[in-house]
PDB file of C-alpha atoms in Angstrom:
ATOM      1  CA  MET G1219     119.424 141.687  87.072  1.00 37.00           C
ATOM      2  CA  PRO G1220     121.768 138.820  86.150  1.00 41.00           C
ATOM      3  CA  LEU G1221     122.769 138.039  82.625  1.00 41.00           C
ATOM      4  CA  ALA G1222     120.627 135.502  80.800  1.00 43.00           C
ATOM      5  CA  SER G1223     123.509 133.035  80.762  1.00 53.00           C
ATOM      6  CA  PRO G1224     126.064 134.189  83.345  1.00 60.00           C
ATOM      7  CA  ASP G1225     129.689 133.337  82.699  1.00 60.00           C
ATOM      8  CA  THR G1226     130.386 131.074  85.651  1.00 54.00           C
ATOM      9  CA  THR G1227     133.918 130.423  84.371  1.00 57.00           C
ATOM     10  CA  GLU G1228     135.080 133.835  85.623  1.00 64.00           C
ATOM     11  CA  PRO G1229     137.426 133.659  88.633  1.00 80.00           C
ATOM     12  CA  PHE G1230     135.303 133.333  91.764  1.00 93.00           C
ATOM     13  CA  PRO G1231     136.565 130.523  93.987  1.00 96.00           C
ATOM     14  CA  PRO G1232     133.455 129.181  95.760  1.00 97.00           C
ATOM     15  CA  VAL G1233     135.329 127.881  98.816  1.00 98.00           C
ATOM     16  CA  ARG G1234     137.696 129.496 101.308  1.00 98.00           C
ATOM     17  CA  ARG G1235     139.861 127.398 103.622  1.00 98.00           C
ATOM     18  CA  ILE G1236     141.677 127.680 106.905  1.00 98.00           C
ATOM     19  CA  GLU G1237     144.076 124.769 106.743  1.00 96.00           C
ATOM     20  CA  GLY G1238     144.465 123.772 110.400  1.00 97.00           C
ATOM     21  CA  ARG G1239     145.790 120.387 111.536  1.00 98.00           C
ATOM     22  CA  LEU G1240     144.464 117.362 109.703  1.00 98.00           C
ATOM     23  CA  ASP G1241     144.738 115.334 112.922  1.00 98.00           C
ATOM     24  CA  ALA G1242     142.844 117.940 114.996  1.00 98.00           C
ATOM     25  CA  GLY G1243     139.801 115.670 115.085  1.00 98.00           C
ATOM     26  CA  LEU G1244     137.461 118.517 114.126  1.00 98.00           C
ATOM     27  CA  LEU G1245     136.314 120.083 110.866  1.00 98.00           C
ATOM     28  CA  LEU G1246     134.584 123.452 111.173  1.00 99.00           C
ATOM     29  CA  LEU G1247     132.051 124.481 108.538  1.00 98.00           C
ATOM     30  CA  CYS G1248     130.420 127.811 107.768  1.00 98.00           C
ATOM     31  CA  ASP G1249     127.779 127.280 105.077  1.00 98.00           C
ATOM     32  CA  HIS G1250     126.488 130.857 105.020  1.00 98.00           C
ATOM     33  CA  ALA G1251     129.697 132.792 105.573  1.00 98.00           C
ATOM     34  CA  SER G1252     129.387 135.456 102.875  1.00 98.00           C
ATOM     35  CA  ASN G1253     126.938 137.909 101.318  1.00 97.00           C
ATOM     36  CA  ALA G1254     129.015 138.261  98.127  1.00 97.00           C
ATOM     37  CA  LEU G1255     127.941 137.349  94.605  1.00 97.00           C
ATOM     38  CA  PRO G1256     129.976 136.527  91.497  1.00 97.00           C
ATOM     39  CA  PRO G1257     130.153 139.684  89.326  1.00 95.00           C
ATOM     40  CA  ALA G1258     128.085 138.205  86.497  1.00 93.00           C
ATOM     41  CA  TYR G1259     125.062 138.004  88.792  1.00 96.00           C
ATOM     42  CA  GLY G1260     125.113 141.650  89.791  1.00 95.00           C
ATOM     43  CA  ARG G1261     122.938 141.972  92.891  1.00 95.00           C
ATOM     44  CA  LEU G1262     120.206 139.605  91.630  1.00 96.00           C
ATOM     45  CA  GLY G1263     118.020 142.671  91.164  1.00 94.00           C
ATOM     46  CA  LEU G1264     117.953 143.436  94.890  1.00 93.00           C
ATOM     47  CA  PRO G1265     118.859 146.717  96.593  1.00 94.00           C
ATOM     48  CA  GLU G1266     122.143 146.679  98.456  1.00 94.00           C
ATOM     49  CA  ALA G1267     120.421 146.883 101.839  1.00 94.00           C
ATOM     50  CA  GLN G1268     119.017 143.385 101.401  1.00 93.00           C
ATOM     51  CA  PHE G1269     122.533 141.980 101.436  1.00 94.00           C
ATOM     52  CA  GLU G1270     123.028 143.212 104.988  1.00 94.00           C
ATOM     53  CA  ARG G1271     120.101 141.047 106.145  1.00 92.00           C
ATOM     54  CA  HIS G1272     120.024 137.423 107.215  1.00 92.00           C
ATOM     55  CA  ILE G1273     118.485 136.460 103.875  1.00 93.00           C
ATOM     56  CA  ALA G1274     121.924 136.916 102.294  1.00 96.00           C
ATOM     57  CA  TYR G1275     124.180 135.284 104.921  1.00 97.00           C
ATOM     58  CA  ASP G1276     124.501 134.270 108.566  1.00 98.00           C
ATOM     59  CA  ILE G1277     125.551 137.411 110.396  1.00 98.00           C
ATOM     60  CA  GLY G1278     128.573 136.796 112.642  1.00 98.00           C
ATOM     61  CA  ALA G1279     129.031 133.160 111.672  1.00 98.00           C
ATOM     62  CA  ARG G1280     132.186 133.660 109.599  1.00 98.00           C
ATOM     63  CA  ARG G1281     134.110 135.522 112.297  1.00 98.00           C
ATOM     64  CA  ALA G1282     133.001 133.116 115.018  1.00 98.00           C
ATOM     65  CA  THR G1283     134.187 130.171 112.913  1.00 98.00           C
ATOM     66  CA  GLU G1284     137.536 131.838 112.271  1.00 98.00           C
ATOM     67  CA  ALA G1285     138.010 132.378 116.008  1.00 98.00           C
ATOM     68  CA  MET G1286     137.182 128.731 116.715  1.00 98.00           C
ATOM     69  CA  ALA G1287     139.619 127.528 114.064  1.00 98.00           C
ATOM     70  CA  GLU G1288     142.378 129.695 115.490  1.00 98.00           C
ATOM     71  CA  ALA G1289     141.766 128.571 119.067  1.00 98.00           C
ATOM     72  CA  LEU G1290     141.475 124.857 118.271  1.00 98.00           C
ATOM     73  CA  GLY G1291     143.977 124.595 115.415  1.00 98.00           C
ATOM     74  CA  ALA G1292     141.238 122.973 113.340  1.00 98.00           C
ATOM     75  CA  PRO G1293     140.607 123.173 109.592  1.00 98.00           C
ATOM     76  CA  ALA G1294     137.639 125.234 108.483  1.00 98.00           C
ATOM     77  CA  LEU G1295     135.732 125.607 105.229  1.00 98.00           C
ATOM     78  CA  PHE G1296     133.629 128.611 104.230  1.00 98.00           C
ATOM     79  CA  THR G1297     131.430 129.403 101.259  1.00 98.00           C
ATOM     80  CA  THR G1298     132.341 132.646  99.495  1.00 98.00           C
ATOM     81  CA  TYR G1299     128.911 133.356  97.972  1.00 98.00           C
ATOM     82  CA  SER G1300     125.540 134.444  99.288  1.00 98.00           C
ATOM     83  CA  ARG G1301     122.861 131.900 100.070  1.00 96.00           C
ATOM     84  CA  LEU G1302     120.679 133.962  97.704  1.00 97.00           C
ATOM     85  CA  LEU G1303     122.709 132.558  94.793  1.00 98.00           C
ATOM     86  CA  ILE G1304     122.266 128.962  95.920  1.00 98.00           C
ATOM     87  CA  ASP G1305     122.004 127.542  99.428  1.00 97.00           C
ATOM     88  CA  PRO G1306     124.717 124.974 100.205  1.00 97.00           C
ATOM     89  CA  ASN G1307     122.862 123.884 103.337  1.00 97.00           C
ATOM     90  CA  ARG G1308     120.060 122.277 101.321  1.00 96.00           C
ATOM     91  CA  GLY G1309     119.716 119.041  99.439  1.00 94.00           C
ATOM     92  CA  ALA G1310     120.785 119.326  95.807  1.00 95.00           C
ATOM     93  CA  HIS G1311     117.180 119.136  94.615  1.00 94.00           C
ATOM     94  CA  ASP G1312     115.456 120.827  97.545  1.00 94.00           C
ATOM     95  CA  PRO G1313     112.772 123.274  96.360  1.00 92.00           C
ATOM     96  CA  THR G1314     114.369 125.993  98.532  1.00 92.00           C
ATOM     97  CA  LEU G1315     117.831 125.491  97.004  1.00 96.00           C
ATOM     98  CA  VAL G1316     117.424 128.785  95.097  1.00 97.00           C
ATOM     99  CA  MET G1317     115.054 131.117  96.897  1.00 92.00           C
ATOM    100  CA  ARG G1318     112.665 133.177  94.797  1.00 90.00           C
ATOM    101  CA  LEU G1319     111.116 134.761  97.892  1.00 84.00           C
ATOM    102  CA  SER G1320     113.047 135.065 101.159  1.00 83.00           C
ATOM    103  CA  ASP G1321     111.474 136.469 104.337  1.00 76.00           C
ATOM    104  CA  GLY G1322     109.286 138.897 102.431  1.00 71.00           C
ATOM    105  CA  ALA G1323     111.874 139.885  99.833  1.00 77.00           C
ATOM    106  CA  ILE G1324     111.245 138.906  96.211  1.00 86.00           C
ATOM    107  CA  VAL G1325     114.559 138.025  94.538  1.00 92.00           C
ATOM    108  CA  PRO G1326     114.156 139.264  90.928  1.00 94.00           C
ATOM    109  CA  GLY G1327     117.252 137.471  89.667  1.00 93.00           C
ATOM    110  CA  ASN G1328     115.877 134.154  90.887  1.00 95.00           C
ATOM    111  CA  ALA G1329     112.189 134.631  90.097  1.00 92.00           C
ATOM    112  CA  ARG G1330     112.191 133.095  86.620  1.00 92.00           C
ATOM    113  CA  ILE G1331     115.331 130.980  86.461  1.00 93.00           C
ATOM    114  CA  ASP G1332     115.016 127.588  84.850  1.00 96.00           C
ATOM    115  CA  GLU G1333     116.506 124.221  85.731  1.00 96.00           C
ATOM    116  CA  ALA G1334     119.456 124.812  83.409  1.00 97.00           C
ATOM    117  CA  GLU G1335     120.476 127.904  85.376  1.00 97.00           C
ATOM    118  CA  ILE G1336     120.005 126.122  88.700  1.00 97.00           C
ATOM    119  CA  GLU G1337     122.265 123.348  87.420  1.00 98.00           C
ATOM    120  CA  ARG G1338     124.879 125.931  86.384  1.00 97.00           C
ATOM    121  CA  ARG G1339     124.878 127.224  89.940  1.00 97.00           C
ATOM    122  CA  ARG G1340     125.074 123.714  91.364  1.00 98.00           C
ATOM    123  CA  ALA G1341     128.083 122.919  89.181  1.00 97.00           C
ATOM    124  CA  ALA G1342     129.945 126.189  89.766  1.00 97.00           C
ATOM    125  CA  TYR G1343     129.235 126.875  93.455  1.00 98.00           C
ATOM    126  CA  TYR G1344     127.223 124.238  95.308  1.00 98.00           C
ATOM    127  CA  ARG G1345     129.107 121.078  94.327  1.00 98.00           C
ATOM    128  CA  PRO G1346     132.628 122.515  94.772  1.00 98.00           C
ATOM    129  CA  TYR G1347     131.823 123.357  98.394  1.00 98.00           C
ATOM    130  CA  HIS G1348     130.469 119.892  99.138  1.00 98.00           C
ATOM    131  CA  GLU G1349     133.379 118.281  97.312  1.00 98.00           C
ATOM    132  CA  ALA G1350     135.778 120.345  99.438  1.00 98.00           C
ATOM    133  CA  VAL G1351     134.043 119.143 102.610  1.00 98.00           C
ATOM    134  CA  ALA G1352     134.216 115.506 101.483  1.00 98.00           C
ATOM    135  CA  ASP G1353     137.888 115.864 100.483  1.00 98.00           C
ATOM    136  CA  ALA G1354     138.791 117.443 103.823  1.00 98.00           C
ATOM    137  CA  LEU G1355     137.060 114.687 105.765  1.00 98.00           C
ATOM    138  CA  ARG G1356     138.867 111.993 103.766  1.00 98.00           C
ATOM    139  CA  ALA G1357     142.229 113.662 104.362  1.00 98.00           C
ATOM    140  CA  MET G1358     141.527 114.013 108.075  1.00 98.00           C
ATOM    141  CA  ALA G1359     140.353 110.423 108.476  1.00 98.00           C
ATOM    142  CA  ALA G1360     143.516 109.252 106.710  1.00 98.00           C
ATOM    143  CA  THR G1361     145.560 110.529 109.676  1.00 98.00           C
ATOM    144  CA  GLY G1362     143.944 107.852 111.851  1.00 97.00           C
ATOM    145  CA  THR G1363     141.807 110.308 113.832  1.00 98.00           C
ATOM    146  CA  VAL G1364     138.122 110.206 112.930  1.00 98.00           C
ATOM    147  CA  PRO G1365     136.958 113.828 112.562  1.00 98.00           C
ATOM    148  CA  ALA G1366     133.925 115.395 114.200  1.00 98.00           C
ATOM    149  CA  ILE G1367     132.016 118.211 112.483  1.00 98.00           C
ATOM    150  CA  VAL G1368     130.782 121.500 113.924  1.00 98.00           C
ATOM    151  CA  SER G1369     128.741 123.726 111.620  1.00 98.00           C
ATOM    152  CA  MET G1370     128.375 127.390 112.606  1.00 98.00           C
ATOM    153  CA  HIS G1371     125.205 129.402 111.861  1.00 98.00           C
ATOM    154  CA  SER G1372     123.198 132.315 113.245  1.00 98.00           C
ATOM    155  CA  PHE G1373     119.487 133.063 113.516  1.00 97.00           C
ATOM    156  CA  THR G1374     117.248 136.113 113.646  1.00 96.00           C
ATOM    157  CA  PRO G1375     115.941 137.539 116.955  1.00 96.00           C
ATOM    158  CA  PHE G1376     112.383 137.450 115.574  1.00 92.00           C
ATOM    159  CA  TRP G1377     110.509 135.276 113.132  1.00 85.00           C
ATOM    160  CA  LYS G1378     107.271 136.751 111.750  1.00 81.00           C
ATOM    161  CA  ASP G1379     107.153 139.158 114.713  1.00 84.00           C
ATOM    162  CA  VAL G1380     107.505 136.329 117.252  1.00 90.00           C
ATOM    163  CA  PRO G1381     110.574 136.855 119.483  1.00 95.00           C
ATOM    164  CA  ARG G1382     113.112 134.073 119.770  1.00 96.00           C
ATOM    165  CA  PRO G1383     114.397 134.019 123.358  1.00 97.00           C
ATOM    166  CA  TRP G1384     117.349 131.670 122.905  1.00 98.00           C
ATOM    167  CA  HIS G1385     120.846 133.102 122.857  1.00 98.00           C
ATOM    168  CA  VAL G1386     122.243 129.907 121.363  1.00 98.00           C
ATOM    169  CA  GLY G1387     120.717 126.727 120.030  1.00 98.00           C
ATOM    170  CA  LEU G1388     122.152 123.308 119.226  1.00 98.00           C
ATOM    171  CA  LEU G1389     120.712 121.432 116.280  1.00 97.00           C
ATOM    172  CA  TRP G1390     121.212 117.708 115.997  1.00 97.00           C
ATOM    173  CA  ASP G1391     119.598 114.663 114.430  1.00 95.00           C
ATOM    174  CA  ASP G1392     119.986 111.399 116.362  1.00 94.00           C
ATOM    175  CA  ASP G1393     123.672 111.432 117.366  1.00 97.00           C
ATOM    176  CA  PRO G1394     124.065 113.042 120.830  1.00 97.00           C
ATOM    177  CA  ARG G1395     127.838 112.646 121.190  1.00 98.00           C
ATOM    178  CA  LEU G1396     128.705 116.301 120.562  1.00 98.00           C
ATOM    179  CA  ALA G1397     125.344 117.931 121.160  1.00 98.00           C
ATOM    180  CA  ALA G1398     124.680 116.485 124.625  1.00 98.00           C
ATOM    181  CA  PRO G1399     127.956 117.482 126.349  1.00 98.00           C
ATOM    182  CA  LEU G1400     128.039 120.862 124.615  1.00 98.00           C
ATOM    183  CA  PHE G1401     124.456 121.468 125.744  1.00 98.00           C
ATOM    184  CA  GLU G1402     125.437 120.704 129.343  1.00 98.00           C
ATOM    185  CA  ALA G1403     128.459 122.986 129.095  1.00 98.00           C
ATOM    186  CA  LEU G1404     126.373 125.871 127.741  1.00 98.00           C
ATOM    187  CA  LYS G1405     123.797 125.350 130.492  1.00 98.00           C
ATOM    188  CA  ALA G1406     126.548 126.037 133.057  1.00 98.00           C
ATOM    189  CA  GLU G1407     127.648 129.375 131.535  1.00 98.00           C
ATOM    190  CA  PRO G1408     126.831 132.183 134.022  1.00 98.00           C
ATOM    191  CA  ASP G1409     125.617 134.658 131.389  1.00 98.00           C
ATOM    192  CA  LEU G1410     123.261 132.066 129.871  1.00 98.00           C
ATOM    193  CA  GLN G1411     121.090 131.850 132.994  1.00 98.00           C
ATOM    194  CA  PRO G1412     118.279 130.987 133.232  1.00 98.00           C
ATOM    195  CA  TRP G1413     119.506 128.411 130.762  1.00 98.00           C
ATOM    196  CA  ALA G1414     116.038 127.017 129.982  1.00 97.00           C
ATOM    197  CA  GLU G1415     115.202 130.347 128.351  1.00 97.00           C
ATOM    198  CA  ARG G1416     118.547 130.982 126.680  1.00 98.00           C
ATOM    199  CA  VAL G1417     119.981 127.633 125.510  1.00 98.00           C
ATOM    200  CA  GLY G1418     117.894 125.967 122.829  1.00 98.00           C
ATOM    201  CA  ASP G1419     117.694 122.228 122.180  1.00 97.00           C
ATOM    202  CA  ASN G1420     116.857 121.764 118.492  1.00 97.00           C
ATOM    203  CA  GLU G1421     115.832 125.431 118.486  1.00 96.00           C
ATOM    204  CA  PRO G1422     115.003 127.609 116.658  1.00 94.00           C
ATOM    205  CA  TYR G1423     114.222 124.642 114.404  1.00 90.00           C
ATOM    206  CA  ASP G1424     114.777 120.908 114.273  1.00 92.00           C
ATOM    207  CA  GLY G1425     118.205 119.642 113.243  1.00 92.00           C
ATOM    208  CA  ALA G1426     116.948 116.572 111.382  1.00 91.00           C
ATOM    209  CA  LEU G1427     117.085 118.054 107.878  1.00 89.00           C
ATOM    210  CA  PRO G1428     117.487 115.486 105.088  1.00 90.00           C
ATOM    211  CA  GLY G1429     120.076 116.521 102.534  1.00 93.00           C
ATOM    212  CA  ASP G1430     121.586 119.403 104.501  1.00 95.00           C
ATOM    213  CA  THR G1431     125.336 119.682 105.061  1.00 97.00           C
ATOM    214  CA  ILE G1432     125.362 117.815 108.376  1.00 97.00           C
ATOM    215  CA  ASP G1433     123.131 115.036 107.043  1.00 96.00           C
ATOM    216  CA  THR G1434     125.243 114.643 103.902  1.00 96.00           C
ATOM    217  CA  HIS G1435     128.698 114.686 105.453  1.00 98.00           C
ATOM    218  CA  ALA G1436     128.260 113.708 109.124  1.00 97.00           C
ATOM    219  CA  THR G1437     125.117 111.649 109.703  1.00 96.00           C
ATOM    220  CA  ARG G1438     125.567 109.458 106.631  1.00 95.00           C
ATOM    221  CA  ASN G1439     129.237 108.856 107.457  1.00 96.00           C
ATOM    222  CA  GLY G1440     128.804 108.194 111.182  1.00 97.00           C
ATOM    223  CA  TYR G1441     130.781 111.276 112.276  1.00 98.00           C
ATOM    224  CA  ALA G1442     129.931 113.026 115.557  1.00 98.00           C
ATOM    225  CA  ASN G1443     128.418 116.408 114.816  1.00 98.00           C
ATOM    226  CA  VAL G1444     126.456 119.433 115.950  1.00 98.00           C
ATOM    227  CA  LEU G1445     125.115 122.553 114.258  1.00 98.00           C
ATOM    228  CA  VAL G1446     125.442 125.662 116.437  1.00 98.00           C
ATOM    229  CA  GLU G1447     123.041 128.592 116.037  1.00 98.00           C
ATOM    230  CA  VAL G1448     123.748 131.907 117.803  1.00 98.00           C
ATOM    231  CA  ARG G1449     121.230 134.752 117.753  1.00 98.00           C
ATOM    232  CA  GLN G1450     122.444 137.348 115.302  1.00 97.00           C
ATOM    233  CA  ASP G1451     121.994 140.415 117.477  1.00 97.00           C
ATOM    234  CA  LEU G1452     124.402 138.840 119.978  1.00 98.00           C
ATOM    235  CA  MET G1453     127.245 138.612 117.464  1.00 97.00           C
ATOM    236  CA  ALA G1454     126.535 141.496 115.111  1.00 96.00           C
ATOM    237  CA  THR G1455     130.067 142.891 115.531  1.00 98.00           C
ATOM    238  CA  ASP G1456     133.382 141.155 114.923  1.00 98.00           C
ATOM    239  CA  ALA G1457     134.239 141.451 118.611  1.00 98.00           C
ATOM    240  CA  GLU G1458     130.991 139.783 119.662  1.00 98.00           C
ATOM    241  CA  ALA G1459     131.394 137.029 117.080  1.00 98.00           C
ATOM    242  CA  GLU G1460     134.983 136.414 118.182  1.00 98.00           C
ATOM    243  CA  ALA G1461     133.812 136.136 121.780  1.00 98.00           C
ATOM    244  CA  TRP G1462     131.263 133.488 120.821  1.00 98.00           C
ATOM    245  CA  GLY G1463     133.897 131.631 118.829  1.00 98.00           C
ATOM    246  CA  ALA G1464     136.285 131.723 121.775  1.00 98.00           C
ATOM    247  CA  ARG G1465     133.551 130.505 124.136  1.00 98.00           C
ATOM    248  CA  LEU G1466     132.582 127.609 121.886  1.00 98.00           C
ATOM    249  CA  ALA G1467     136.233 126.626 121.416  1.00 98.00           C
ATOM    250  CA  ARG G1468     136.749 126.641 125.189  1.00 98.00           C
ATOM    251  CA  LEU G1469     133.716 124.423 125.749  1.00 98.00           C
ATOM    252  CA  LEU G1470     134.480 122.092 122.848  1.00 98.00           C
ATOM    253  CA  ALA G1471     138.144 121.476 123.739  1.00 98.00           C
ATOM    254  CA  PRO G1472     137.523 118.963 126.573  1.00 98.00           C
ATOM    255  CA  ILE G1473     134.640 117.328 124.685  1.00 98.00           C
ATOM    256  CA  LEU G1474     136.901 116.674 121.707  1.00 98.00           C
ATOM    257  CA  ARG G1475     139.229 114.672 123.974  1.00 98.00           C
ATOM    258  CA  ARG G1476     136.532 112.057 124.530  1.00 98.00           C
ATOM    259  CA  PRO G1477     137.319 108.833 122.613  1.00 97.00           C
ATOM    260  CA  ASP G1478     133.711 108.275 121.497  1.00 97.00           C
ATOM    261  CA  ILE G1479     133.770 111.535 119.561  1.00 98.00           C
ATOM    262  CA  HIS G1480     136.360 110.013 117.231  1.00 98.00           C
ATOM    263  CA  GLU G1481     134.567 106.780 116.416  1.00 98.00           C
ATOM    264  CA  VAL G1482     132.383 106.077 113.414  1.00 98.00           C
ATOM    265  CA  ARG G1483     128.892 105.383 114.727  1.00 97.00           C
ATOM    266  CA  PHE G1484     125.581 105.435 112.881  1.00 96.00           C
ATOM    267  CA  PHE G1485     122.531 106.884 114.626  1.00 92.00           C
ATOM    268  CA  GLY G1486     119.909 107.582 112.041  1.00 75.00           C
ATOM    269  CA  PRO G1487     118.749 109.706 110.397  1.00 80.00           C
ATOM    270  CA  ARG G1488     115.747 110.350 112.588  1.00 80.00           C
ATOM    271  CA  ALA G1489     112.225 110.607 111.242  1.00 59.00           C
ATOM    272  CA  GLY G1490     109.089 111.909 112.866  1.00 52.00           C
ATOM    273  CA  ALA G1491     108.878 114.010 116.007  1.00 55.00           C
ATOM    274  CA  GLY G1492     111.901 116.015 117.117  1.00 61.00           C
ATOM    275  CA  ARG G1493     114.140 114.763 119.868  1.00 69.00           C
ATOM    276  CA  ARG G1494     115.270 116.682 122.938  1.00 70.00           C
ATOM    277  CA  LEU G1495     118.522 116.368 124.838  1.00 71.00           C
ATOM    278  CA  ALA G1496     116.762 117.181 128.096  1.00 50.00           C
ATOM    279  CA  ALA G1497     114.987 113.843 127.773  1.00 38.00           C
ATOM    280  CA  LEU G1498     118.194 111.829 127.472  1.00 36.00           C
TER     281      LEU G1498
END
């Protein structure tokens, strides 16, 4: 169980960086890169095995993002803490910002926390990550090249015993500039055939999520963007995750040379029914 008032001043940098080129035209993000916790929080009352599950982090996403950054020479930002502490891919006041119950697992260290503790976590971990993203985007835009944003995630093979057939899914709101050409490129990959069963368009869930990282830093600023989801069992090892990172870098490289990717354009956000690239 965590301390009643954890000392969040102890050294635990909440953000890790790969510097990359500021004029690369791409910022890579990994919101759920780590299953670690600051020492003062112990294990939030959970057994260690729970931290190997998707409830603690996005399996494979960190290594895939690192491989993309290396291949493209792009900057990348990673959280260093588990989403069980606080979820950076939520709005600051979203009711799921700190999960008390996650996919059947009660989180004892979160079950009775009050608003003061949630605010401590916002100040020490959540806000520094979002400030780092905003700072990086400002520095990149100052080079004269408008940056695009790719956010890397992974999803479970099943949800409530229902299998998820997709190998990879692209999540997007109303801006198709990155999502549409990357979708077409993935559809042409030989090992992703039949593509209609293996490449998801706003799957396994809709990408129009108010207050999430993409909405906050890309949609509201007019930056081209896409959130990539790869099924976790397909990149459970470092080698598999690196292969997905290398594939995505290969497919993104020609797309990033398109001039429209590096223009500020406002497309939304979208409300109501989800949108599908296949209908464009």
